[in-house]
Amino acid sequence: MTDFFADIPEIRFEGPGSTNEFAFRHYDPDETVMGKRMADHLRFAVAYWHNFAWPGGDPFGGQTFERPWFGDTMDHAKMKADAAFEMFRRLGVPYFCFHDADVRPEGADFAENTRNLMEIVEYFGEKMEAGGPKLLWGTANLFSHRRYMAGAATNPDPDVFAFAAATVKTCMDATHRLGGENYVLWGGREGYETLLNTDLVRESEQAGRFLSMVVDYKHKLGFKGTILVEPKPQEPTKHQYDYDVGTIYGFLKRFGLEDEVKINIECGHAILAGHSFEHEIALAAALGIFGSIDMNRNDYQCGWDTDHFPNSTPEVALAYYEILRAGGFDTGGTNFDAKLRRQSLDPADMILAHVGAMDVCARGLKAAAAMLEDDGLEAARRARYAGWNAPEAQAMLGSDLASIAARVESEGINPSPRSARQERLENLVNRFV
Ligand code: XLS
Ligand code: NI
Ligand code: NI
């Protein structure tokens, strides 16, 4: 027990009219949306790292947050876990996510890291059994320690590859032990700073072997969860290999892993890649590799991963629209990979950031469900492609250029352009958000 959140009540649904800061206005876990509880649609998770491990630094200055659990001992790590589970309980979230380095002190070597992690995993296990949230996903931090400065799987030094592989094995063990529903790989340093010292082909082959070993180990372990890769185009390295969904799909195909691995899509990373969040979700769903989301918001003026909490219902609604169109989450969920601004010092800021974000997601989900049930957008989409239902149109796809040319000439085919009706569809969206 800590008294860190002592003055903060458990957050309950009070409805849109409530003026109580410490209440949900839109997130009612038991409300039914399209035949399913809202909680089961959204599958919220709190990220351990931003809330409990990040000290509030930026490139110009260090720590702004003062937390009683900051420190390098196992006692600190346990106090941190106490505070974390106290926050989870107040928010009533069904899941959390963590990296090994968020939850245990750094040891002198691999063996000590493993001992530290497993001790905390035991501690988590007790709290989870006592009614705490479940684990949406676990992951290994293969980017903070200086050994990983030139990458983990893609490192020029085979000893770093080995250390990273051993660490991922341990983190998969920990995730499996805690009943995690997914295992995530975000290749933080899997990229390069300059081509002048980089062997692109060798590095991507190493990454392909690494991921294949992860998949093999999953099966050996009997882990039933999903392996997820999280794309990001730049930052921390200048060129990241896992640029976006399309790039990762090509990589998975190259190594025959497209039926084994799915994608964890982060809103801010999609924006850094020059896409929208909904584009990345729709593309992954279309390719059969949609897994989970890291929900946050990026600053559009800044080419940096700012990890703001989401607060735009229209943006979130379009993302959930694509998720609902794809049939919703399977093992995935909505992980708030979001952090406070560094001036937001109070314990209440941590809680209320999540309250706001959960309400925004609830509104977005409800708007998305209403749009889907209305069917206006889908009807317009079907009408736009209706010409392709004609037998001649289908036959053409199995034909060849010369036959098509002969048909265009003999039938005098001369297309007349039709409106794509974008503004009308945007007006339609605005009826719901
Ligand atoms: C960083 C990533 C990271 C992953 C997990 O930009 O989003 O937080 O989600 O390693
Ligand atoms: Ni993320
Ligand atoms: Ni991010």
CSV table of C-alpha atoms and ligand atoms in Angstrom, one decimal:
chain,number,residue,atom,x,y,z
A,1,MET,CA,0.0,0.0,0.0
A,2,THR,CA,1.1,3.6,-0.7
A,3,ASP,CA,-0.8,6.8,0.1
A,4,PHE,CA,0.1,8.3,-3.3
A,5,PHE,CA,-3.5,8.3,-4.6
A,6,ALA,CA,-5.0,8.5,-1.1
A,7,ASP,CA,-7.4,11.4,-1.8
A,8,ILE,CA,-8.6,10.1,-5.1
A,9,PRO,CA,-11.8,8.1,-5.3
A,10,GLU,CA,-12.7,5.2,-7.5
A,11,ILE,CA,-13.9,6.6,-10.8
A,12,ARG,CA,-17.6,5.8,-11.7
A,13,PHE,CA,-19.9,6.5,-14.5
A,14,GLU,CA,-22.1,9.5,-13.7
A,15,GLY,CA,-23.4,10.4,-17.2
A,16,PRO,CA,-22.9,13.4,-19.5
A,17,GLY,CA,-24.4,15.9,-17.1
A,18,SER,CA,-22.0,15.3,-14.3
A,19,THR,CA,-19.7,18.1,-13.3
A,20,ASN,CA,-17.6,15.8,-11.0
A,21,GLU,CA,-14.0,15.8,-12.4
A,22,PHE,CA,-13.5,12.3,-10.9
A,23,ALA,CA,-16.3,10.6,-12.9
A,24,PHE,CA,-16.8,9.2,-16.3
A,25,ARG,CA,-19.3,11.1,-18.5
A,26,HIS,CA,-19.3,8.7,-21.4
A,27,TYR,CA,-17.5,5.5,-20.5
A,28,ASP,CA,-20.0,3.2,-19.0
A,29,PRO,CA,-18.4,-0.2,-19.1
A,30,ASP,CA,-21.7,-2.1,-19.0
A,31,GLU,CA,-23.5,-0.1,-21.7
A,32,THR,CA,-24.3,-2.2,-24.7
A,33,VAL,CA,-23.0,-1.0,-28.0
A,34,MET,CA,-23.8,-3.2,-31.1
A,35,GLY,CA,-24.6,-6.1,-28.9
A,36,LYS,CA,-21.5,-6.0,-26.8
A,37,ARG,CA,-20.4,-4.3,-23.5
A,38,MET,CA,-18.5,-1.1,-24.1
A,39,ALA,CA,-15.6,-2.4,-21.9
A,40,ASP,CA,-15.4,-5.5,-24.1
A,41,HIS,CA,-15.2,-3.4,-27.2
A,42,LEU,CA,-12.6,-1.0,-26.0
A,43,ARG,CA,-10.4,-3.3,-23.8
A,44,PHE,CA,-8.5,-0.4,-22.2
A,45,ALA,CA,-5.0,-0.8,-20.9
A,46,VAL,CA,-2.7,1.5,-18.9
A,47,ALA,CA,0.9,1.7,-20.0
A,48,TYR,CA,3.3,1.2,-17.1
A,49,TRP,CA,6.2,3.1,-18.6
A,50,HIS,CA,4.8,6.6,-19.2
A,51,ASN,CA,3.0,6.7,-15.8
A,52,PHE,CA,5.4,5.1,-13.5
A,53,ALA,CA,8.9,5.0,-15.0
A,54,TRP,CA,9.2,8.2,-17.0
A,55,PRO,CA,10.7,11.0,-14.9
A,56,GLY,CA,9.3,13.9,-17.1
A,57,GLY,CA,12.5,14.8,-19.0
A,58,ASP,CA,12.8,16.4,-22.3
A,59,PRO,CA,15.9,17.2,-24.5
A,60,PHE,CA,16.6,20.3,-22.5
A,61,GLY,CA,16.1,19.2,-19.0
A,62,GLY,CA,15.7,16.1,-16.7
A,63,GLN,CA,13.3,15.0,-14.1
A,64,THR,CA,10.3,17.1,-13.2
A,65,PHE,CA,8.2,14.4,-11.5
A,66,GLU,CA,8.9,13.4,-7.9
A,67,ARG,CA,7.7,9.9,-7.2
A,68,PRO,CA,8.5,8.0,-4.0
A,69,TRP,CA,9.2,4.9,-6.0
A,70,PHE,CA,12.0,6.5,-8.1
A,71,GLY,CA,15.2,4.5,-7.3
A,72,ASP,CA,17.1,1.4,-8.2
A,73,THR,CA,16.2,-1.1,-5.6
A,74,MET,CA,13.6,-4.0,-5.5
A,75,ASP,CA,11.8,-2.1,-2.7
A,76,HIS,CA,11.4,0.8,-5.0
A,77,ALA,CA,10.1,-1.5,-7.7
A,78,LYS,CA,7.5,-3.0,-5.4
A,79,MET,CA,6.4,0.4,-4.2
A,80,LYS,CA,6.0,1.4,-7.8
A,81,ALA,CA,3.9,-1.8,-8.4
A,82,ASP,CA,1.7,-0.9,-5.4
A,83,ALA,CA,1.1,2.6,-6.8
A,84,ALA,CA,0.4,1.2,-10.2
A,85,PHE,CA,-2.2,-1.3,-9.1
A,86,GLU,CA,-3.8,1.4,-6.9
A,87,MET,CA,-4.2,3.5,-10.0
A,88,PHE,CA,-5.5,0.6,-12.1
A,89,ARG,CA,-8.2,0.0,-9.4
A,90,ARG,CA,-9.3,3.6,-9.3
A,91,LEU,CA,-9.7,3.7,-13.1
A,92,GLY,CA,-11.3,0.2,-13.2
A,93,VAL,CA,-9.3,-0.6,-16.3
A,94,PRO,CA,-9.3,-4.3,-17.4
A,95,TYR,CA,-5.7,-4.4,-18.6
A,96,PHE,CA,-2.2,-3.0,-18.3
A,97,CYS,CA,1.0,-3.3,-20.3
A,98,PHE,CA,4.7,-3.2,-19.4
A,99,HIS,CA,8.3,-3.5,-20.5
A,100,ASP,CA,10.8,-5.4,-18.3
A,101,ALA,CA,12.8,-2.2,-17.7
A,102,ASP,CA,9.7,-0.3,-16.4
A,103,VAL,CA,9.1,-2.7,-13.6
A,104,ARG,CA,12.5,-4.0,-12.3
A,105,PRO,CA,15.8,-2.3,-11.5
A,106,GLU,CA,18.6,-2.8,-14.0
A,107,GLY,CA,20.9,-5.6,-12.8
A,108,ALA,CA,24.6,-6.0,-13.4
A,109,ASP,CA,24.1,-8.7,-16.0
A,110,PHE,CA,21.5,-10.8,-17.7
A,111,ALA,CA,21.1,-13.2,-14.8
A,112,GLU,CA,20.4,-10.5,-12.3
A,113,ASN,CA,17.9,-8.8,-14.7
A,114,THR,CA,16.1,-12.1,-15.0
A,115,ARG,CA,16.0,-12.6,-11.2
A,116,ASN,CA,14.7,-9.1,-10.7
A,117,LEU,CA,12.0,-9.4,-13.3
A,118,MET,CA,10.8,-12.7,-12.1
A,119,GLU,CA,10.5,-11.5,-8.5
A,120,ILE,CA,8.3,-8.6,-9.7
A,121,VAL,CA,6.3,-11.0,-11.9
A,122,GLU,CA,5.5,-13.0,-8.8
A,123,TYR,CA,4.5,-9.8,-7.1
A,124,PHE,CA,2.3,-8.8,-10.0
A,125,GLY,CA,0.7,-12.2,-10.1
A,126,GLU,CA,-0.4,-11.9,-6.5
A,127,LYS,CA,-2.0,-8.5,-7.2
A,128,MET,CA,-3.7,-9.8,-10.4
A,129,GLU,CA,-5.1,-12.7,-8.5
A,130,ALA,CA,-6.5,-10.4,-5.9
A,131,GLY,CA,-8.7,-8.7,-8.5
A,132,GLY,CA,-6.2,-6.5,-10.4
A,133,PRO,CA,-6.3,-6.1,-14.1
A,134,LYS,CA,-5.1,-8.6,-16.7
A,135,LEU,CA,-2.1,-8.2,-18.9
A,136,LEU,CA,-2.9,-7.0,-22.4
A,137,TRP,CA,0.8,-7.3,-23.5
A,138,GLY,CA,4.3,-7.6,-22.2
A,139,THR,CA,7.4,-6.5,-24.1
A,140,ALA,CA,11.2,-6.0,-23.7
A,141,ASN,CA,12.9,-2.7,-23.6
A,142,LEU,CA,15.6,-3.1,-26.2
A,143,PHE,CA,16.3,0.6,-26.7
A,144,SER,CA,17.1,2.4,-23.4
A,145,HIS,CA,20.3,0.7,-22.3
A,146,ARG,CA,23.5,1.9,-24.1
A,147,ARG,CA,24.3,-1.7,-25.2
A,148,TYR,CA,21.4,-1.2,-27.7
A,149,MET,CA,22.6,2.1,-29.1
A,150,ALA,CA,23.2,0.5,-32.6
A,151,GLY,CA,20.1,-1.7,-32.4
A,152,ALA,CA,19.1,-5.1,-30.9
A,153,ALA,CA,18.3,-7.7,-33.5
A,154,THR,CA,20.0,-5.5,-36.2
A,155,ASN,CA,23.2,-4.8,-34.2
A,156,PRO,CA,26.5,-5.2,-36.0
A,157,ASP,CA,27.8,-7.0,-32.8
A,158,PRO,CA,26.4,-10.6,-32.5
A,159,ASP,CA,26.8,-10.4,-28.7
A,160,VAL,CA,24.1,-7.7,-28.6
A,161,PHE,CA,21.9,-9.8,-30.8
A,162,ALA,CA,22.4,-12.6,-28.2
A,163,PHE,CA,21.7,-10.4,-25.2
A,164,ALA,CA,18.5,-9.1,-26.9
A,165,ALA,CA,17.3,-12.6,-27.9
A,166,ALA,CA,17.9,-13.9,-24.3
A,167,THR,CA,16.0,-10.9,-22.9
A,168,VAL,CA,13.1,-11.4,-25.3
A,169,LYS,CA,12.9,-15.1,-24.2
A,170,THR,CA,12.7,-14.0,-20.6
A,171,CYS,CA,10.1,-11.3,-21.3
A,172,MET,CA,8.0,-13.9,-23.2
A,173,ASP,CA,8.3,-16.2,-20.3
A,174,ALA,CA,7.1,-13.4,-17.9
A,175,THR,CA,4.2,-12.5,-20.2
A,176,HIS,CA,3.1,-16.1,-20.5
A,177,ARG,CA,3.4,-16.6,-16.7
A,178,LEU,CA,1.0,-13.6,-16.2
A,179,GLY,CA,-1.5,-14.8,-18.8
A,180,GLY,CA,-0.7,-12.0,-21.2
A,181,GLU,CA,-2.9,-11.8,-24.3
A,182,ASN,CA,-0.2,-10.5,-26.7
A,183,TYR,CA,3.5,-10.0,-26.9
A,184,VAL,CA,4.8,-6.8,-28.5
A,185,LEU,CA,8.0,-6.0,-30.3
A,186,TRP,CA,8.7,-2.4,-31.0
A,187,GLY,CA,12.1,-2.1,-32.7
A,188,GLY,CA,13.1,1.0,-30.9
A,189,ARG,CA,16.7,1.1,-32.3
A,190,GLU,CA,16.1,-1.2,-35.2
A,191,GLY,CA,17.2,1.3,-37.9
A,192,TYR,CA,20.2,3.3,-38.7
A,193,GLU,CA,21.7,6.8,-38.4
A,194,THR,CA,23.9,6.8,-41.5
A,195,LEU,CA,24.2,4.5,-44.5
A,196,LEU,CA,28.0,5.2,-44.4
A,197,ASN,CA,28.4,2.5,-41.8
A,198,THR,CA,25.4,0.3,-42.4
A,199,ASP,CA,24.8,-3.0,-44.2
A,200,LEU,CA,21.1,-2.8,-44.9
A,201,VAL,CA,20.7,-6.3,-46.2
A,202,ARG,CA,22.5,-8.0,-43.4
A,203,GLU,CA,20.5,-6.0,-40.8
A,204,SER,CA,17.1,-6.9,-42.2
A,205,GLU,CA,18.1,-10.5,-42.5
A,206,GLN,CA,19.1,-10.5,-38.8
A,207,ALA,CA,15.7,-8.9,-37.9
A,208,GLY,CA,13.9,-11.6,-40.0
A,209,ARG,CA,15.7,-14.4,-38.2
A,210,PHE,CA,15.1,-12.8,-34.8
A,211,LEU,CA,11.4,-12.5,-35.4
A,212,SER,CA,11.2,-16.1,-36.7
A,213,MET,CA,12.9,-17.3,-33.5
A,214,VAL,CA,10.3,-15.3,-31.4
A,215,VAL,CA,7.5,-17.1,-33.3
A,216,ASP,CA,9.2,-20.5,-32.8
A,217,TYR,CA,9.6,-19.9,-29.1
A,218,LYS,CA,6.0,-18.8,-28.8
A,219,HIS,CA,4.9,-22.2,-30.1
A,220,LYS,CA,7.5,-24.1,-27.9
A,221,LEU,CA,6.2,-22.2,-24.9
A,222,GLY,CA,2.5,-22.9,-25.7
A,223,PHE,CA,1.8,-19.2,-25.6
A,224,LYS,CA,-1.7,-18.7,-27.1
A,225,GLY,CA,-1.5,-14.9,-27.4
A,226,THR,CA,-0.6,-12.9,-30.5
A,227,ILE,CA,2.8,-11.7,-31.5
A,228,LEU,CA,2.6,-8.0,-32.5
A,229,VAL,CA,5.1,-5.7,-34.2
A,230,GLU,CA,4.6,-2.0,-33.7
A,231,PRO,CA,5.6,0.3,-36.6
A,232,LYS,CA,7.3,3.7,-36.3
A,233,PRO,CA,9.0,5.6,-39.1
A,234,GLN,CA,11.7,7.5,-37.4
A,235,GLU,CA,12.9,8.4,-33.8
A,236,PRO,CA,14.9,7.3,-32.1
A,237,THR,CA,16.9,6.3,-35.2
A,238,LYS,CA,16.7,8.4,-38.4
A,239,HIS,CA,15.6,5.5,-40.5
A,240,GLN,CA,13.5,2.8,-38.7
A,241,TYR,CA,13.0,-0.5,-40.6
A,242,ASP,CA,9.5,-0.9,-39.3
A,243,TYR,CA,8.3,2.3,-41.0
A,244,ASP,CA,4.6,1.6,-41.2
A,245,VAL,CA,2.0,-1.2,-41.8
A,246,GLY,CA,2.8,-1.6,-45.5
A,247,THR,CA,6.5,-1.9,-44.8
A,248,ILE,CA,6.0,-4.5,-42.1
A,249,TYR,CA,3.7,-6.5,-44.3
A,250,GLY,CA,6.4,-6.7,-46.9
A,251,PHE,CA,8.9,-7.8,-44.3
A,252,LEU,CA,6.6,-10.5,-42.9
A,253,LYS,CA,5.9,-11.8,-46.4
A,254,ARG,CA,9.7,-11.9,-47.1
A,255,PHE,CA,10.2,-14.1,-44.0
A,256,GLY,CA,7.0,-16.2,-44.3
A,257,LEU,CA,5.6,-14.7,-41.1
A,258,GLU,CA,2.4,-13.1,-42.3
A,259,ASP,CA,0.2,-15.7,-40.7
A,260,GLU,CA,2.0,-15.6,-37.4
A,261,VAL,CA,2.5,-11.9,-36.6
A,262,LYS,CA,0.0,-9.0,-36.4
A,263,ILE,CA,0.5,-5.3,-35.9
A,264,ASN,CA,0.1,-2.9,-32.9
A,265,ILE,CA,-0.7,0.4,-34.5
A,266,GLU,CA,0.1,3.7,-32.6
A,267,CYS,CA,-1.8,6.8,-33.5
A,268,GLY,CA,1.3,9.1,-33.1
A,269,HIS,CA,3.5,6.8,-35.1
A,270,ALA,CA,1.0,6.7,-38.0
A,271,ILE,CA,1.1,10.5,-38.1
A,272,LEU,CA,4.9,10.6,-38.0
A,273,ALA,CA,4.8,8.2,-41.1
A,274,GLY,CA,2.6,10.7,-42.9
A,275,HIS,CA,-0.5,8.6,-42.6
A,276,SER,CA,-3.7,8.9,-40.6
A,277,PHE,CA,-4.4,6.5,-37.7
A,278,GLU,CA,-7.5,5.1,-39.5
A,279,HIS,CA,-5.5,4.5,-42.7
A,280,GLU,CA,-3.0,2.3,-40.9
A,281,ILE,CA,-5.8,0.4,-39.1
A,282,ALA,CA,-7.8,-0.1,-42.4
A,283,LEU,CA,-4.7,-1.3,-44.2
A,284,ALA,CA,-3.7,-3.7,-41.5
A,285,ALA,CA,-7.3,-5.1,-41.4
A,286,ALA,CA,-7.4,-5.4,-45.2
A,287,LEU,CA,-4.1,-7.4,-45.1
A,288,GLY,CA,-5.3,-9.6,-42.3
A,289,ILE,CA,-2.7,-8.4,-39.8
A,290,PHE,CA,-4.6,-6.0,-37.6
A,291,GLY,CA,-3.9,-6.7,-33.9
A,292,SER,CA,-4.1,-3.9,-31.3
A,293,ILE,CA,-3.7,-0.2,-30.9
A,294,ASP,CA,-1.6,2.2,-28.9
A,295,MET,CA,-4.0,5.1,-28.4
A,296,ASN,CA,-2.5,8.6,-28.2
A,297,ARG,CA,-2.3,11.8,-30.1
A,298,ASN,CA,0.7,13.6,-31.8
A,299,ASP,CA,1.5,17.3,-32.0
A,300,TYR,CA,1.0,18.2,-35.7
A,301,GLN,CA,3.6,21.0,-35.4
A,302,CYS,CA,6.3,18.8,-34.2
A,303,GLY,CA,8.1,15.9,-35.9
A,304,TRP,CA,8.5,14.1,-32.6
A,305,ASP,CA,6.6,11.4,-30.9
A,306,THR,CA,4.8,13.5,-28.3
A,307,ASP,CA,2.5,10.8,-26.9
A,308,HIS,CA,-0.3,13.1,-25.8
A,309,PHE,CA,-3.4,11.6,-24.3
A,310,PRO,CA,-6.2,11.6,-27.0
A,311,ASN,CA,-8.8,14.3,-26.7
A,312,SER,CA,-10.3,14.5,-30.2
A,313,THR,CA,-13.5,12.6,-30.6
A,314,PRO,CA,-13.7,12.9,-34.4
A,315,GLU,CA,-10.1,11.5,-34.7
A,316,VAL,CA,-10.8,8.6,-32.4
A,317,ALA,CA,-14.3,7.9,-34.0
A,318,LEU,CA,-12.7,7.3,-37.4
A,319,ALA,CA,-10.2,4.9,-35.9
A,320,TYR,CA,-12.9,2.9,-34.1
A,321,TYR,CA,-15.0,3.0,-37.2
A,322,GLU,CA,-12.3,1.0,-39.0
A,323,ILE,CA,-11.9,-1.3,-36.0
A,324,LEU,CA,-15.6,-2.1,-35.9
A,325,ARG,CA,-15.6,-2.6,-39.7
A,326,ALA,CA,-12.8,-5.1,-39.2
A,327,GLY,CA,-14.9,-7.0,-36.6
A,328,GLY,CA,-13.4,-5.4,-33.5
A,329,PHE,CA,-10.5,-6.5,-31.4
A,330,ASP,CA,-9.6,-10.2,-31.0
A,331,THR,CA,-6.7,-10.4,-28.5
A,332,GLY,CA,-5.9,-6.7,-29.0
A,333,GLY,CA,-7.1,-3.7,-27.1
A,334,THR,CA,-6.8,0.1,-26.5
A,335,ASN,CA,-3.5,0.7,-24.7
A,336,PHE,CA,-2.9,4.3,-23.7
A,337,ASP,CA,0.7,4.8,-24.8
A,338,ALA,CA,0.4,8.3,-23.6
A,339,LYS,CA,2.1,10.5,-21.1
A,340,LEU,CA,1.4,13.6,-19.1
A,341,ARG,CA,3.0,16.9,-20.1
A,342,ARG,CA,6.1,17.4,-17.9
A,343,GLN,CA,4.4,20.3,-16.0
A,344,SER,CA,1.5,18.1,-14.9
A,345,LEU,CA,3.0,17.1,-11.5
A,346,ASP,CA,0.0,15.9,-9.4
A,347,PRO,CA,-1.2,12.3,-8.8
A,348,ALA,CA,-4.6,13.6,-9.8
A,349,ASP,CA,-3.2,14.6,-13.2
A,350,MET,CA,-2.3,10.9,-13.9
A,351,ILE,CA,-5.8,9.7,-13.1
A,352,LEU,CA,-7.7,12.5,-14.8
A,353,ALA,CA,-5.6,12.1,-18.0
A,354,HIS,CA,-6.9,8.6,-18.3
A,355,VAL,CA,-10.5,9.5,-17.3
A,356,GLY,CA,-10.6,12.1,-20.2
A,357,ALA,CA,-9.0,9.7,-22.6
A,358,MET,CA,-11.4,6.9,-21.7
A,359,ASP,CA,-14.3,9.2,-22.2
A,360,VAL,CA,-13.0,10.4,-25.5
A,361,CYS,CA,-12.7,6.8,-26.7
A,362,ALA,CA,-16.1,5.9,-25.4
A,363,ARG,CA,-17.6,8.8,-27.4
A,364,GLY,CA,-15.6,7.8,-30.4
A,365,LEU,CA,-16.8,4.2,-30.2
A,366,LYS,CA,-20.4,5.2,-29.8
A,367,ALA,CA,-20.2,7.5,-32.8
A,368,ALA,CA,-18.5,4.9,-34.9
A,369,ALA,CA,-21.1,2.3,-34.0
A,370,ALA,CA,-23.9,4.7,-34.9
A,371,MET,CA,-22.2,5.5,-38.2
A,372,LEU,CA,-21.9,1.8,-39.0
A,373,GLU,CA,-25.5,1.1,-38.0
A,374,ASP,CA,-26.8,4.0,-40.1
A,375,ASP,CA,-25.0,2.4,-43.1
A,376,GLY,CA,-24.9,5.7,-45.0
A,377,LEU,CA,-21.1,5.6,-45.5
A,378,GLU,CA,-21.1,2.0,-46.4
A,379,ALA,CA,-24.0,2.4,-48.8
A,380,ALA,CA,-22.1,5.3,-50.5
A,381,ARG,CA,-19.0,3.1,-50.7
A,382,ARG,CA,-20.9,0.2,-52.2
A,383,ALA,CA,-22.6,2.5,-54.8
A,384,ARG,CA,-19.2,3.9,-55.8
A,385,TYR,CA,-17.9,0.5,-56.8
A,386,ALA,CA,-21.2,-0.9,-58.0
A,387,GLY,CA,-20.0,-1.0,-61.6
A,388,TRP,CA,-17.5,-3.7,-60.7
A,389,ASN,CA,-20.4,-6.1,-59.9
A,390,ALA,CA,-21.2,-6.4,-63.6
A,391,PRO,CA,-20.1,-9.7,-65.2
A,392,GLU,CA,-18.1,-7.8,-68.0
A,393,ALA,CA,-16.2,-5.9,-65.3
A,394,GLN,CA,-15.3,-9.1,-63.4
A,395,ALA,CA,-14.3,-10.9,-66.6
A,396,MET,CA,-12.0,-8.0,-67.5
A,397,LEU,CA,-9.8,-8.7,-64.5
A,398,GLY,CA,-9.1,-12.2,-65.9
A,399,SER,CA,-8.5,-10.9,-69.4
A,400,ASP,CA,-5.5,-9.1,-71.1
A,401,LEU,CA,-4.7,-5.7,-72.4
A,402,ALA,CA,-5.3,-6.5,-76.1
A,403,SER,CA,-8.8,-8.0,-75.5
A,404,ILE,CA,-9.7,-5.0,-73.3
A,405,ALA,CA,-8.5,-2.6,-76.1
A,406,ALA,CA,-10.7,-4.5,-78.6
A,407,ARG,CA,-13.7,-4.2,-76.3
A,408,VAL,CA,-13.2,-0.5,-75.6
A,409,GLU,CA,-13.1,0.1,-79.4
A,410,SER,CA,-16.0,-2.2,-80.4
A,411,GLU,CA,-18.3,-1.0,-77.6
A,412,GLY,CA,-17.2,2.6,-77.8
A,413,ILE,CA,-16.5,2.7,-74.0
A,414,ASN,CA,-16.0,6.3,-72.9
A,415,PRO,CA,-16.2,6.8,-69.1
A,416,SER,CA,-18.1,9.8,-67.7
A,417,PRO,CA,-16.6,11.1,-64.4
A,418,ARG,CA,-18.9,11.0,-61.3
A,419,SER,CA,-18.6,12.9,-58.1
A,420,ALA,CA,-16.8,11.2,-55.2
A,421,ARG,CA,-19.0,13.3,-52.9
A,422,GLN,CA,-16.3,13.8,-50.2
A,423,GLU,CA,-17.9,16.8,-48.6
A,424,ARG,CA,-21.3,15.1,-48.4
A,425,LEU,CA,-19.7,12.2,-46.7
A,426,GLU,CA,-17.8,14.4,-44.3
A,427,ASN,CA,-21.1,16.1,-43.5
A,428,LEU,CA,-22.6,12.7,-42.8
A,429,VAL,CA,-19.7,11.9,-40.4
A,430,ASN,CA,-20.4,15.2,-38.6
A,431,ARG,CA,-24.0,14.1,-37.9
A,432,PHE,CA,-22.5,11.5,-35.5
A,433,VAL,CA,-19.5,13.1,-33.9
B,1,XLS,C1,7.6,4.2,-28.4
B,1,XLS,C2,6.7,3.0,-28.5
B,1,XLS,C3,6.7,2.1,-27.2
B,1,XLS,C4,6.1,0.8,-27.6
B,1,XLS,C5,6.5,-0.3,-26.7
B,1,XLS,O1,7.5,5.1,-29.2
B,1,XLS,O2,5.4,3.5,-28.7
B,1,XLS,O3,6.1,2.8,-26.2
B,1,XLS,O4,4.7,0.9,-27.6
B,1,XLS,O5,7.8,-0.5,-26.7
B,2,NI,NI,3.6,2.4,-28.5
B,3,NI,NI,5.0,6.5,-29.3
